[in-house]
Amino acid sequence: MKVVWKFKALYLMMLPIMAYFLVFSYYPLVRGFIISFQEFRLIGNRPFIGFDNYITVLKDHAFWEMLQNTLLLGGGMLVIGFIMPILLALSLNEILQAWFKKVVQMIVYIPHLFSWVVVGGMWILMLSPDTGIVNAILKLVGAEKPITFMASADSARWVMVLTSVWKEMGFICILYLATIVAINPALYEAARMDGANRWQLVRYVTLPSLVSTMKVVIMLNVLSILRIFDQIIVMRNGAIAKKVDVIMMYTYQKGILEFKVGLATSAGFLVIFATLLITFVTRAIIRYDEG
């Protein structure tokens, strides 16, 4: 208690933060977990029904279809979203003109600042078969008819993956560039003295130095795999919904549109449990704690 009293000012400063998380994070989490075991009604009794909500969700064919979509889209975003920022960061690191490097960094980072309402709407317009710039370019290079990117189930998944990677690539690239800048120049000098060429410098000095940042990026991407929502709700349409609807759309439909709150919270907690499982497995595979 003497230590607490000695640093009472610091503890007092922490109280508003603790209160914020208790009220807006932990209480809703606990309350939602309780609701997932209830037959939720807006008015009247809310009887406990055990695991019935979870069983209903797990027996719902739509749930498994959306889970499959989520894993396919999330897996694509994870793989491509891991490779492209590294390539971009390595390319920018080779640019000698500082002003040009800064301009490119700013350009690729800007999409990260915009919401999916802006980014999604922009790409819908750009991919339009009638007035979209993408089809206009394809027509100039010899395409006979416009491609309906946002009406074809086959191309829609790729559109979702690539636009997501495009939006976040600049932000992740900045993380890699910050790590590259911190690499000891003596390592490059020693490698050059041993006769290393440009590619060997990247392979044996730069990439090994990025391993710790790569692990952080992988963990961040894995944590977000099952929480894809904003992009889908903005860019989906009736023609492609069956192929791009993700698990969070299931909770939205059940909880908001159908007002089956018990089922929605059950699905939400299944997502939380699955995210924890995937995270722990990934953490073990990449040996995250080994630096």
PDB file of C-alpha atoms in Angstrom:
ATOM      1  CA  MET A   1       0.000   0.000   0.000  1.00  0.00           C
ATOM      2  CA  LYS A   2       2.917   2.336   0.620  1.00  0.00           C
ATOM      3  CA  VAL A   3       3.997   1.907  -2.996  1.00  0.00           C
ATOM      4  CA  VAL A   4       0.452   2.633  -4.216  1.00  0.00           C
ATOM      5  CA  TRP A   5       0.268   5.744  -2.052  1.00  0.00           C
ATOM      6  CA  LYS A   6       3.695   6.885  -3.240  1.00  0.00           C
ATOM      7  CA  PHE A   7       2.611   6.771  -6.878  1.00  0.00           C
ATOM      8  CA  LYS A   8      -1.022   7.736  -6.257  1.00  0.00           C
ATOM      9  CA  ALA A   9      -0.929  10.430  -8.931  1.00  0.00           C
ATOM     10  CA  LEU A  10      -0.042   7.867 -11.597  1.00  0.00           C
ATOM     11  CA  TYR A  11      -2.755   5.480 -10.432  1.00  0.00           C
ATOM     12  CA  LEU A  12      -5.301   8.296 -10.499  1.00  0.00           C
ATOM     13  CA  MET A  13      -4.303   9.063 -14.076  1.00  0.00           C
ATOM     14  CA  MET A  14      -4.880   5.411 -14.962  1.00  0.00           C
ATOM     15  CA  LEU A  15      -8.418   5.311 -13.510  1.00  0.00           C
ATOM     16  CA  PRO A  16     -10.178   6.960 -16.502  1.00  0.00           C
ATOM     17  CA  ILE A  17      -8.447   4.529 -18.883  1.00  0.00           C
ATOM     18  CA  MET A  18      -9.385   1.534 -16.743  1.00  0.00           C
ATOM     19  CA  ALA A  19     -12.964   2.811 -16.489  1.00  0.00           C
ATOM     20  CA  TYR A  20     -13.148   3.214 -20.259  1.00  0.00           C
ATOM     21  CA  PHE A  21     -12.100  -0.373 -20.931  1.00  0.00           C
ATOM     22  CA  LEU A  22     -14.344  -1.749 -18.185  1.00  0.00           C
ATOM     23  CA  VAL A  23     -17.415   0.091 -19.476  1.00  0.00           C
ATOM     24  CA  PHE A  24     -16.896  -0.151 -23.241  1.00  0.00           C
ATOM     25  CA  SER A  25     -14.885  -3.369 -23.649  1.00  0.00           C
ATOM     26  CA  TYR A  26     -15.060  -5.868 -20.807  1.00  0.00           C
ATOM     27  CA  TYR A  27     -18.654  -5.299 -19.673  1.00  0.00           C
ATOM     28  CA  PRO A  28     -20.082  -5.700 -23.232  1.00  0.00           C
ATOM     29  CA  LEU A  29     -17.921  -8.797 -23.694  1.00  0.00           C
ATOM     30  CA  VAL A  30     -19.205 -10.436 -20.512  1.00  0.00           C
ATOM     31  CA  ARG A  31     -22.769  -9.316 -21.206  1.00  0.00           C
ATOM     32  CA  GLY A  32     -22.598 -10.680 -24.740  1.00  0.00           C
ATOM     33  CA  PHE A  33     -21.284 -14.010 -23.484  1.00  0.00           C
ATOM     34  CA  ILE A  34     -24.284 -14.284 -21.149  1.00  0.00           C
ATOM     35  CA  ILE A  35     -26.702 -13.352 -23.952  1.00  0.00           C
ATOM     36  CA  SER A  36     -25.247 -16.115 -26.138  1.00  0.00           C
ATOM     37  CA  PHE A  37     -26.760 -18.634 -23.687  1.00  0.00           C
ATOM     38  CA  GLN A  38     -30.168 -16.924 -23.614  1.00  0.00           C
ATOM     39  CA  GLU A  39     -33.237 -16.738 -25.789  1.00  0.00           C
ATOM     40  CA  PHE A  40     -32.906 -12.994 -26.107  1.00  0.00           C
ATOM     41  CA  ARG A  41     -36.002 -10.805 -26.123  1.00  0.00           C
ATOM     42  CA  LEU A  42     -36.104  -7.036 -26.131  1.00  0.00           C
ATOM     43  CA  ILE A  43     -38.960  -7.076 -23.594  1.00  0.00           C
ATOM     44  CA  GLY A  44     -39.775  -9.777 -21.098  1.00  0.00           C
ATOM     45  CA  ASN A  45     -37.881 -12.735 -19.701  1.00  0.00           C
ATOM     46  CA  ARG A  46     -34.708 -13.981 -21.281  1.00  0.00           C
ATOM     47  CA  PRO A  47     -34.545 -17.659 -20.334  1.00  0.00           C
ATOM     48  CA  PHE A  48     -31.263 -19.524 -20.415  1.00  0.00           C
ATOM     49  CA  ILE A  49     -31.252 -22.212 -23.087  1.00  0.00           C
ATOM     50  CA  GLY A  50     -27.741 -23.571 -22.636  1.00  0.00           C
ATOM     51  CA  PHE A  51     -25.783 -24.257 -25.818  1.00  0.00           C
ATOM     52  CA  ASP A  52     -28.842 -24.223 -28.097  1.00  0.00           C
ATOM     53  CA  ASN A  53     -27.743 -21.021 -29.838  1.00  0.00           C
ATOM     54  CA  TYR A  54     -24.292 -22.432 -30.523  1.00  0.00           C
ATOM     55  CA  ILE A  55     -25.763 -25.695 -31.801  1.00  0.00           C
ATOM     56  CA  THR A  56     -28.157 -23.810 -34.091  1.00  0.00           C
ATOM     57  CA  VAL A  57     -25.311 -21.747 -35.525  1.00  0.00           C
ATOM     58  CA  LEU A  58     -23.088 -24.784 -36.079  1.00  0.00           C
ATOM     59  CA  LYS A  59     -25.931 -26.588 -37.865  1.00  0.00           C
ATOM     60  CA  ASP A  60     -26.644 -23.623 -40.131  1.00  0.00           C
ATOM     61  CA  HIS A  61     -25.334 -24.286 -43.648  1.00  0.00           C
ATOM     62  CA  ALA A  62     -25.036 -20.537 -44.291  1.00  0.00           C
ATOM     63  CA  PHE A  63     -22.615 -20.225 -41.375  1.00  0.00           C
ATOM     64  CA  TRP A  64     -20.221 -22.764 -42.887  1.00  0.00           C
ATOM     65  CA  GLU A  65     -20.485 -21.214 -46.359  1.00  0.00           C
ATOM     66  CA  MET A  66     -19.576 -17.811 -44.964  1.00  0.00           C
ATOM     67  CA  LEU A  67     -16.779 -19.334 -42.897  1.00  0.00           C
ATOM     68  CA  GLN A  68     -15.368 -20.885 -46.077  1.00  0.00           C
ATOM     69  CA  ASN A  69     -15.561 -17.511 -47.833  1.00  0.00           C
ATOM     70  CA  THR A  70     -13.848 -15.885 -44.876  1.00  0.00           C
ATOM     71  CA  LEU A  71     -10.960 -18.341 -44.897  1.00  0.00           C
ATOM     72  CA  LEU A  72     -10.501 -18.037 -48.670  1.00  0.00           C
ATOM     73  CA  LEU A  73     -10.561 -14.242 -48.664  1.00  0.00           C
ATOM     74  CA  GLY A  74      -8.570 -13.954 -45.445  1.00  0.00           C
ATOM     75  CA  GLY A  75      -6.013 -16.476 -46.661  1.00  0.00           C
ATOM     76  CA  GLY A  76      -5.523 -14.556 -49.891  1.00  0.00           C
ATOM     77  CA  MET A  77      -5.163 -11.280 -48.031  1.00  0.00           C
ATOM     78  CA  LEU A  78      -2.715 -12.904 -45.618  1.00  0.00           C
ATOM     79  CA  VAL A  79      -0.415 -14.345 -48.300  1.00  0.00           C
ATOM     80  CA  ILE A  80      -0.505 -11.532 -50.868  1.00  0.00           C
ATOM     81  CA  GLY A  81      -0.659  -8.884 -48.143  1.00  0.00           C
ATOM     82  CA  PHE A  82       2.515 -10.350 -46.661  1.00  0.00           C
ATOM     83  CA  ILE A  83       4.531 -10.538 -49.884  1.00  0.00           C
ATOM     84  CA  MET A  84       3.623  -7.255 -51.615  1.00  0.00           C
ATOM     85  CA  PRO A  85       4.648  -4.818 -48.834  1.00  0.00           C
ATOM     86  CA  ILE A  86       8.042  -6.538 -48.588  1.00  0.00           C
ATOM     87  CA  LEU A  87       8.611  -6.170 -52.331  1.00  0.00           C
ATOM     88  CA  LEU A  88       7.472  -2.549 -52.194  1.00  0.00           C
ATOM     89  CA  ALA A  89       9.715  -1.753 -49.216  1.00  0.00           C
ATOM     90  CA  LEU A  90      12.750  -3.390 -50.857  1.00  0.00           C
ATOM     91  CA  SER A  91      12.049  -1.475 -54.079  1.00  0.00           C
ATOM     92  CA  LEU A  92      11.707   1.855 -52.269  1.00  0.00           C
ATOM     93  CA  ASN A  93      14.902   1.177 -50.347  1.00  0.00           C
ATOM     94  CA  GLU A  94      16.777   1.012 -53.660  1.00  0.00           C
ATOM     95  CA  ILE A  95      15.637   4.515 -54.679  1.00  0.00           C
ATOM     96  CA  LEU A  96      18.473   6.997 -54.238  1.00  0.00           C
ATOM     97  CA  GLN A  97      16.509  10.251 -54.630  1.00  0.00           C
ATOM     98  CA  ALA A  98      15.132  11.027 -51.165  1.00  0.00           C
ATOM     99  CA  TRP A  99      12.376  13.347 -52.439  1.00  0.00           C
ATOM    100  CA  PHE A 100      11.040  10.736 -54.862  1.00  0.00           C
ATOM    101  CA  LYS A 101      11.083   8.055 -52.160  1.00  0.00           C
ATOM    102  CA  LYS A 102       9.075  10.307 -49.822  1.00  0.00           C
ATOM    103  CA  VAL A 103       6.527  11.097 -52.526  1.00  0.00           C
ATOM    104  CA  VAL A 104       6.001   7.393 -53.285  1.00  0.00           C
ATOM    105  CA  GLN A 105       5.719   6.568 -49.577  1.00  0.00           C
ATOM    106  CA  MET A 106       3.055   9.240 -49.172  1.00  0.00           C
ATOM    107  CA  ILE A 107       1.110   8.035 -52.218  1.00  0.00           C
ATOM    108  CA  VAL A 108       1.056   4.367 -51.165  1.00  0.00           C
ATOM    109  CA  TYR A 109       0.237   5.263 -47.543  1.00  0.00           C
ATOM    110  CA  ILE A 110      -2.747   7.531 -48.284  1.00  0.00           C
ATOM    111  CA  PRO A 111      -5.280   4.695 -48.966  1.00  0.00           C
ATOM    112  CA  HIS A 112      -4.732   3.408 -45.412  1.00  0.00           C
ATOM    113  CA  LEU A 113      -6.123   6.682 -44.057  1.00  0.00           C
ATOM    114  CA  PHE A 114      -9.458   6.418 -45.859  1.00  0.00           C
ATOM    115  CA  SER A 115     -12.414   4.359 -44.692  1.00  0.00           C
ATOM    116  CA  TRP A 116     -13.789   1.490 -46.749  1.00  0.00           C
ATOM    117  CA  VAL A 117     -16.780   3.654 -47.653  1.00  0.00           C
ATOM    118  CA  VAL A 118     -14.413   5.878 -49.640  1.00  0.00           C
ATOM    119  CA  VAL A 119     -12.073   3.176 -50.927  1.00  0.00           C
ATOM    120  CA  GLY A 120     -14.833   0.689 -51.758  1.00  0.00           C
ATOM    121  CA  GLY A 121     -16.936   3.284 -53.543  1.00  0.00           C
ATOM    122  CA  MET A 122     -13.906   4.418 -55.524  1.00  0.00           C
ATOM    123  CA  TRP A 123     -13.068   0.893 -56.707  1.00  0.00           C
ATOM    124  CA  ILE A 124     -16.688   0.150 -57.587  1.00  0.00           C
ATOM    125  CA  LEU A 125     -16.644   3.177 -59.886  1.00  0.00           C
ATOM    126  CA  MET A 126     -13.230   2.297 -61.324  1.00  0.00           C
ATOM    127  CA  LEU A 127     -14.317  -1.279 -62.087  1.00  0.00           C
ATOM    128  CA  SER A 128     -17.664  -0.311 -63.577  1.00  0.00           C
ATOM    129  CA  PRO A 129     -18.231  -1.977 -66.987  1.00  0.00           C
ATOM    130  CA  ASP A 130     -19.673   1.233 -68.450  1.00  0.00           C
ATOM    131  CA  THR A 131     -17.759   4.194 -67.040  1.00  0.00           C
ATOM    132  CA  GLY A 132     -14.886   2.567 -65.122  1.00  0.00           C
ATOM    133  CA  ILE A 133     -11.319   3.559 -65.942  1.00  0.00           C
ATOM    134  CA  VAL A 134     -10.117  -0.067 -65.733  1.00  0.00           C
ATOM    135  CA  ASN A 135     -12.404  -1.221 -68.541  1.00  0.00           C
ATOM    136  CA  ALA A 136     -11.536   1.918 -70.498  1.00  0.00           C
ATOM    137  CA  ILE A 137      -7.848   0.941 -70.343  1.00  0.00           C
ATOM    138  CA  LEU A 138      -8.653  -2.654 -71.296  1.00  0.00           C
ATOM    139  CA  LYS A 139     -10.619  -1.372 -74.295  1.00  0.00           C
ATOM    140  CA  LEU A 140      -7.615   0.658 -75.429  1.00  0.00           C
ATOM    141  CA  VAL A 141      -5.394  -2.439 -75.366  1.00  0.00           C
ATOM    142  CA  GLY A 142      -7.837  -4.499 -77.428  1.00  0.00           C
ATOM    143  CA  ALA A 143     -10.552  -5.864 -75.118  1.00  0.00           C
ATOM    144  CA  GLU A 144     -13.681  -6.541 -77.160  1.00  0.00           C
ATOM    145  CA  LYS A 145     -16.213  -6.177 -74.353  1.00  0.00           C
ATOM    146  CA  PRO A 146     -16.121  -4.808 -70.783  1.00  0.00           C
ATOM    147  CA  ILE A 147     -15.481  -7.120 -67.867  1.00  0.00           C
ATOM    148  CA  THR A 148     -18.095  -7.155 -65.108  1.00  0.00           C
ATOM    149  CA  PHE A 149     -15.654  -7.415 -62.218  1.00  0.00           C
ATOM    150  CA  MET A 150     -18.270  -6.761 -59.522  1.00  0.00           C
ATOM    151  CA  ALA A 151     -20.940  -9.033 -61.002  1.00  0.00           C
ATOM    152  CA  SER A 152     -18.858 -12.157 -61.533  1.00  0.00           C
ATOM    153  CA  ALA A 153     -18.418 -14.490 -58.582  1.00  0.00           C
ATOM    154  CA  ASP A 154     -15.083 -15.685 -59.988  1.00  0.00           C
ATOM    155  CA  SER A 155     -13.509 -12.233 -60.194  1.00  0.00           C
ATOM    156  CA  ALA A 156     -15.234 -10.741 -57.130  1.00  0.00           C
ATOM    157  CA  ARG A 157     -13.078 -12.674 -54.650  1.00  0.00           C
ATOM    158  CA  TRP A 158      -9.920 -11.486 -56.369  1.00  0.00           C
ATOM    159  CA  VAL A 159     -11.228  -7.925 -56.331  1.00  0.00           C
ATOM    160  CA  MET A 160     -11.842  -8.147 -52.582  1.00  0.00           C
ATOM    161  CA  VAL A 161      -8.398  -9.588 -51.905  1.00  0.00           C
ATOM    162  CA  LEU A 162      -6.434  -7.228 -54.129  1.00  0.00           C
ATOM    163  CA  THR A 163      -8.251  -4.067 -53.056  1.00  0.00           C
ATOM    164  CA  SER A 164      -7.700  -4.978 -49.409  1.00  0.00           C
ATOM    165  CA  VAL A 165      -3.984  -5.536 -50.052  1.00  0.00           C
ATOM    166  CA  TRP A 166      -3.801  -2.275 -52.008  1.00  0.00           C
ATOM    167  CA  LYS A 167      -5.378  -0.331 -49.160  1.00  0.00           C
ATOM    168  CA  GLU A 168      -3.087  -1.630 -46.390  1.00  0.00           C
ATOM    169  CA  MET A 169       0.116  -2.212 -48.370  1.00  0.00           C
ATOM    170  CA  GLY A 170       1.472   1.285 -47.786  1.00  0.00           C
ATOM    171  CA  PHE A 171       1.035   1.120 -44.022  1.00  0.00           C
ATOM    172  CA  ILE A 172       2.830  -2.230 -43.716  1.00  0.00           C
ATOM    173  CA  CYS A 173       5.515  -1.037 -46.119  1.00  0.00           C
ATOM    174  CA  ILE A 174       6.297   1.845 -43.747  1.00  0.00           C
ATOM    175  CA  LEU A 175       6.878  -0.682 -40.944  1.00  0.00           C
ATOM    176  CA  TYR A 176       9.404  -2.556 -43.076  1.00  0.00           C
ATOM    177  CA  LEU A 177      11.128   0.645 -44.168  1.00  0.00           C
ATOM    178  CA  ALA A 178      11.491   1.739 -40.547  1.00  0.00           C
ATOM    179  CA  THR A 179      13.191  -1.577 -39.799  1.00  0.00           C
ATOM    180  CA  ILE A 180      15.447  -1.307 -42.853  1.00  0.00           C
ATOM    181  CA  VAL A 181      16.609   2.156 -41.797  1.00  0.00           C
ATOM    182  CA  ALA A 182      17.592   0.754 -38.388  1.00  0.00           C
ATOM    183  CA  ILE A 183      19.859  -1.958 -39.876  1.00  0.00           C
ATOM    184  CA  ASN A 184      23.491  -1.431 -38.919  1.00  0.00           C
ATOM    185  CA  PRO A 185      25.377  -0.125 -42.024  1.00  0.00           C
ATOM    186  CA  ALA A 186      28.415  -2.098 -40.876  1.00  0.00           C
ATOM    187  CA  LEU A 187      26.592  -5.286 -41.890  1.00  0.00           C
ATOM    188  CA  TYR A 188      26.328  -4.067 -45.473  1.00  0.00           C
ATOM    189  CA  GLU A 189      29.947  -2.936 -45.506  1.00  0.00           C
ATOM    190  CA  ALA A 190      31.125  -6.312 -44.242  1.00  0.00           C
ATOM    191  CA  ALA A 191      29.025  -8.101 -46.868  1.00  0.00           C
ATOM    192  CA  ARG A 192      30.421  -5.889 -49.654  1.00  0.00           C
ATOM    193  CA  MET A 193      33.959  -6.599 -48.505  1.00  0.00           C
ATOM    194  CA  ASP A 194      33.158 -10.302 -48.845  1.00  0.00           C
ATOM    195  CA  GLY A 195      32.093  -9.699 -52.438  1.00  0.00           C
ATOM    196  CA  ALA A 196      28.310  -9.664 -52.029  1.00  0.00           C
ATOM    197  CA  ASN A 197      26.323  -8.221 -54.917  1.00  0.00           C
ATOM    198  CA  ARG A 198      23.031  -6.264 -54.695  1.00  0.00           C
ATOM    199  CA  TRP A 199      20.807  -9.329 -54.523  1.00  0.00           C
ATOM    200  CA  GLN A 200      23.029 -11.024 -51.946  1.00  0.00           C
ATOM    201  CA  LEU A 201      22.896  -7.922 -49.745  1.00  0.00           C
ATOM    202  CA  VAL A 202      19.102  -8.119 -49.800  1.00  0.00           C
ATOM    203  CA  ARG A 203      19.028 -11.877 -49.278  1.00  0.00           C
ATOM    204  CA  TYR A 204      21.616 -12.217 -46.528  1.00  0.00           C
ATOM    205  CA  VAL A 205      21.424  -8.843 -44.736  1.00  0.00           C
ATOM    206  CA  THR A 206      18.130  -7.043 -45.353  1.00  0.00           C
ATOM    207  CA  LEU A 207      15.644  -9.927 -45.300  1.00  0.00           C
ATOM    208  CA  PRO A 208      17.063 -11.609 -42.146  1.00  0.00           C
ATOM    209  CA  SER A 209      16.871  -8.230 -40.389  1.00  0.00           C
ATOM    210  CA  LEU A 210      13.169  -8.002 -41.288  1.00  0.00           C
ATOM    211  CA  VAL A 211      12.211 -11.322 -39.707  1.00  0.00           C
ATOM    212  CA  SER A 212      10.989  -9.831 -36.421  1.00  0.00           C
ATOM    213  CA  THR A 213       8.840  -7.269 -38.282  1.00  0.00           C
ATOM    214  CA  MET A 214       7.524 -10.023 -40.557  1.00  0.00           C
ATOM    215  CA  LYS A 215       6.351 -11.956 -37.506  1.00  0.00           C
ATOM    216  CA  VAL A 216       4.508  -8.899 -36.175  1.00  0.00           C
ATOM    217  CA  VAL A 217       2.841  -8.320 -39.559  1.00  0.00           C
ATOM    218  CA  ILE A 218       1.793 -11.978 -39.796  1.00  0.00           C
ATOM    219  CA  MET A 219       0.250 -11.874 -36.320  1.00  0.00           C
ATOM    220  CA  LEU A 220      -1.626  -8.647 -37.072  1.00  0.00           C
ATOM    221  CA  ASN A 221      -2.976 -10.105 -40.328  1.00  0.00           C
ATOM    222  CA  VAL A 222      -3.949 -13.395 -38.675  1.00  0.00           C
ATOM    223  CA  LEU A 223      -5.869 -11.529 -35.971  1.00  0.00           C
ATOM    224  CA  SER A 224      -7.926  -9.775 -38.646  1.00  0.00           C
ATOM    225  CA  ILE A 225      -8.700 -12.773 -40.880  1.00  0.00           C
ATOM    226  CA  LEU A 226     -12.046 -13.608 -39.272  1.00  0.00           C
ATOM    227  CA  ARG A 227     -13.016  -9.976 -38.643  1.00  0.00           C
ATOM    228  CA  ILE A 228     -13.375  -8.847 -42.256  1.00  0.00           C
ATOM    229  CA  PHE A 229     -16.562  -6.789 -42.506  1.00  0.00           C
ATOM    230  CA  ASP A 230     -16.291  -3.134 -43.577  1.00  0.00           C
ATOM    231  CA  GLN A 231     -15.005  -3.926 -47.038  1.00  0.00           C
ATOM    232  CA  ILE A 232     -17.641  -6.595 -47.693  1.00  0.00           C
ATOM    233  CA  ILE A 233     -20.623  -4.568 -46.502  1.00  0.00           C
ATOM    234  CA  VAL A 234     -19.543  -1.701 -48.794  1.00  0.00           C
ATOM    235  CA  MET A 235     -18.533  -3.625 -51.928  1.00  0.00           C
ATOM    236  CA  ARG A 236     -20.870  -6.630 -51.978  1.00  0.00           C
ATOM    237  CA  ASN A 237     -23.979  -6.899 -54.140  1.00  0.00           C
ATOM    238  CA  GLY A 238     -26.642  -9.502 -54.787  1.00  0.00           C
ATOM    239  CA  ALA A 239     -24.783 -11.100 -57.698  1.00  0.00           C
ATOM    240  CA  ILE A 240     -21.669 -11.940 -55.690  1.00  0.00           C
ATOM    241  CA  ALA A 241     -23.010 -12.080 -52.123  1.00  0.00           C
ATOM    242  CA  LYS A 242     -22.898 -15.876 -51.897  1.00  0.00           C
ATOM    243  CA  LYS A 243     -19.191 -15.915 -52.791  1.00  0.00           C
ATOM    244  CA  VAL A 244     -17.975 -12.976 -50.702  1.00  0.00           C
ATOM    245  CA  ASP A 245     -20.201 -12.883 -47.618  1.00  0.00           C
ATOM    246  CA  VAL A 246     -17.991 -13.477 -44.585  1.00  0.00           C
ATOM    247  CA  ILE A 247     -18.649 -14.689 -41.075  1.00  0.00           C
ATOM    248  CA  MET A 248     -19.147 -11.175 -39.691  1.00  0.00           C
ATOM    249  CA  MET A 249     -21.912 -10.698 -42.257  1.00  0.00           C
ATOM    250  CA  TYR A 250     -23.625 -13.673 -40.630  1.00  0.00           C
ATOM    251  CA  THR A 251     -23.604 -11.952 -37.233  1.00  0.00           C
ATOM    252  CA  TYR A 252     -24.823  -8.738 -38.876  1.00  0.00           C
ATOM    253  CA  GLN A 253     -27.699 -10.485 -40.629  1.00  0.00           C
ATOM    254  CA  LYS A 254     -28.766 -12.455 -37.562  1.00  0.00           C
ATOM    255  CA  GLY A 255     -28.313  -9.681 -35.026  1.00  0.00           C
ATOM    256  CA  ILE A 256     -29.286  -6.515 -36.901  1.00  0.00           C
ATOM    257  CA  LEU A 257     -31.533  -7.583 -39.752  1.00  0.00           C
ATOM    258  CA  GLU A 258     -33.311 -10.547 -38.133  1.00  0.00           C
ATOM    259  CA  PHE A 259     -32.847  -9.400 -34.519  1.00  0.00           C
ATOM    260  CA  LYS A 260     -31.816 -12.887 -33.387  1.00  0.00           C
ATOM    261  CA  VAL A 261     -29.354 -11.480 -30.889  1.00  0.00           C
ATOM    262  CA  GLY A 262     -28.671 -14.787 -29.161  1.00  0.00           C
ATOM    263  CA  LEU A 263     -27.603 -16.432 -32.414  1.00  0.00           C
ATOM    264  CA  ALA A 264     -25.558 -13.404 -33.433  1.00  0.00           C
ATOM    265  CA  THR A 265     -23.628 -13.295 -30.152  1.00  0.00           C
ATOM    266  CA  SER A 266     -23.056 -17.046 -30.314  1.00  0.00           C
ATOM    267  CA  ALA A 267     -21.595 -16.686 -33.795  1.00  0.00           C
ATOM    268  CA  GLY A 268     -19.521 -13.759 -32.564  1.00  0.00           C
ATOM    269  CA  PHE A 269     -18.010 -15.791 -29.740  1.00  0.00           C
ATOM    270  CA  LEU A 270     -17.303 -18.670 -32.099  1.00  0.00           C
ATOM    271  CA  VAL A 271     -15.321 -16.165 -34.155  1.00  0.00           C
ATOM    272  CA  ILE A 272     -13.444 -15.075 -31.022  1.00  0.00           C
ATOM    273  CA  PHE A 273     -12.611 -18.658 -30.061  1.00  0.00           C
ATOM    274  CA  ALA A 274     -11.524 -19.494 -33.620  1.00  0.00           C
ATOM    275  CA  THR A 275      -9.363 -16.349 -33.758  1.00  0.00           C
ATOM    276  CA  LEU A 276      -7.652 -17.302 -30.497  1.00  0.00           C
ATOM    277  CA  LEU A 277      -7.014 -20.822 -31.774  1.00  0.00           C
ATOM    278  CA  ILE A 278      -5.609 -19.632 -35.118  1.00  0.00           C
ATOM    279  CA  THR A 279      -3.486 -17.025 -33.339  1.00  0.00           C
ATOM    280  CA  PHE A 280      -1.933 -19.505 -30.904  1.00  0.00           C
ATOM    281  CA  VAL A 281      -1.233 -21.996 -33.699  1.00  0.00           C
ATOM    282  CA  THR A 282       0.351 -19.309 -35.886  1.00  0.00           C
ATOM    283  CA  ARG A 283       2.366 -17.998 -32.953  1.00  0.00           C
ATOM    284  CA  ALA A 284       3.788 -21.475 -32.387  1.00  0.00           C
ATOM    285  CA  ILE A 285       4.506 -22.094 -36.093  1.00  0.00           C
ATOM    286  CA  ILE A 286       6.411 -18.847 -36.669  1.00  0.00           C
ATOM    287  CA  ARG A 287       8.086 -19.046 -33.232  1.00  0.00           C
ATOM    288  CA  TYR A 288       6.970 -15.541 -32.420  1.00  0.00           C
ATOM    289  CA  ASP A 289       8.567 -15.441 -28.972  1.00  0.00           C
ATOM    290  CA  GLU A 290      12.008 -16.353 -30.274  1.00  0.00           C
ATOM    291  CA  GLY A 291      12.559 -12.926 -31.778  1.00  0.00           C
TER     292      GLY A 291
END
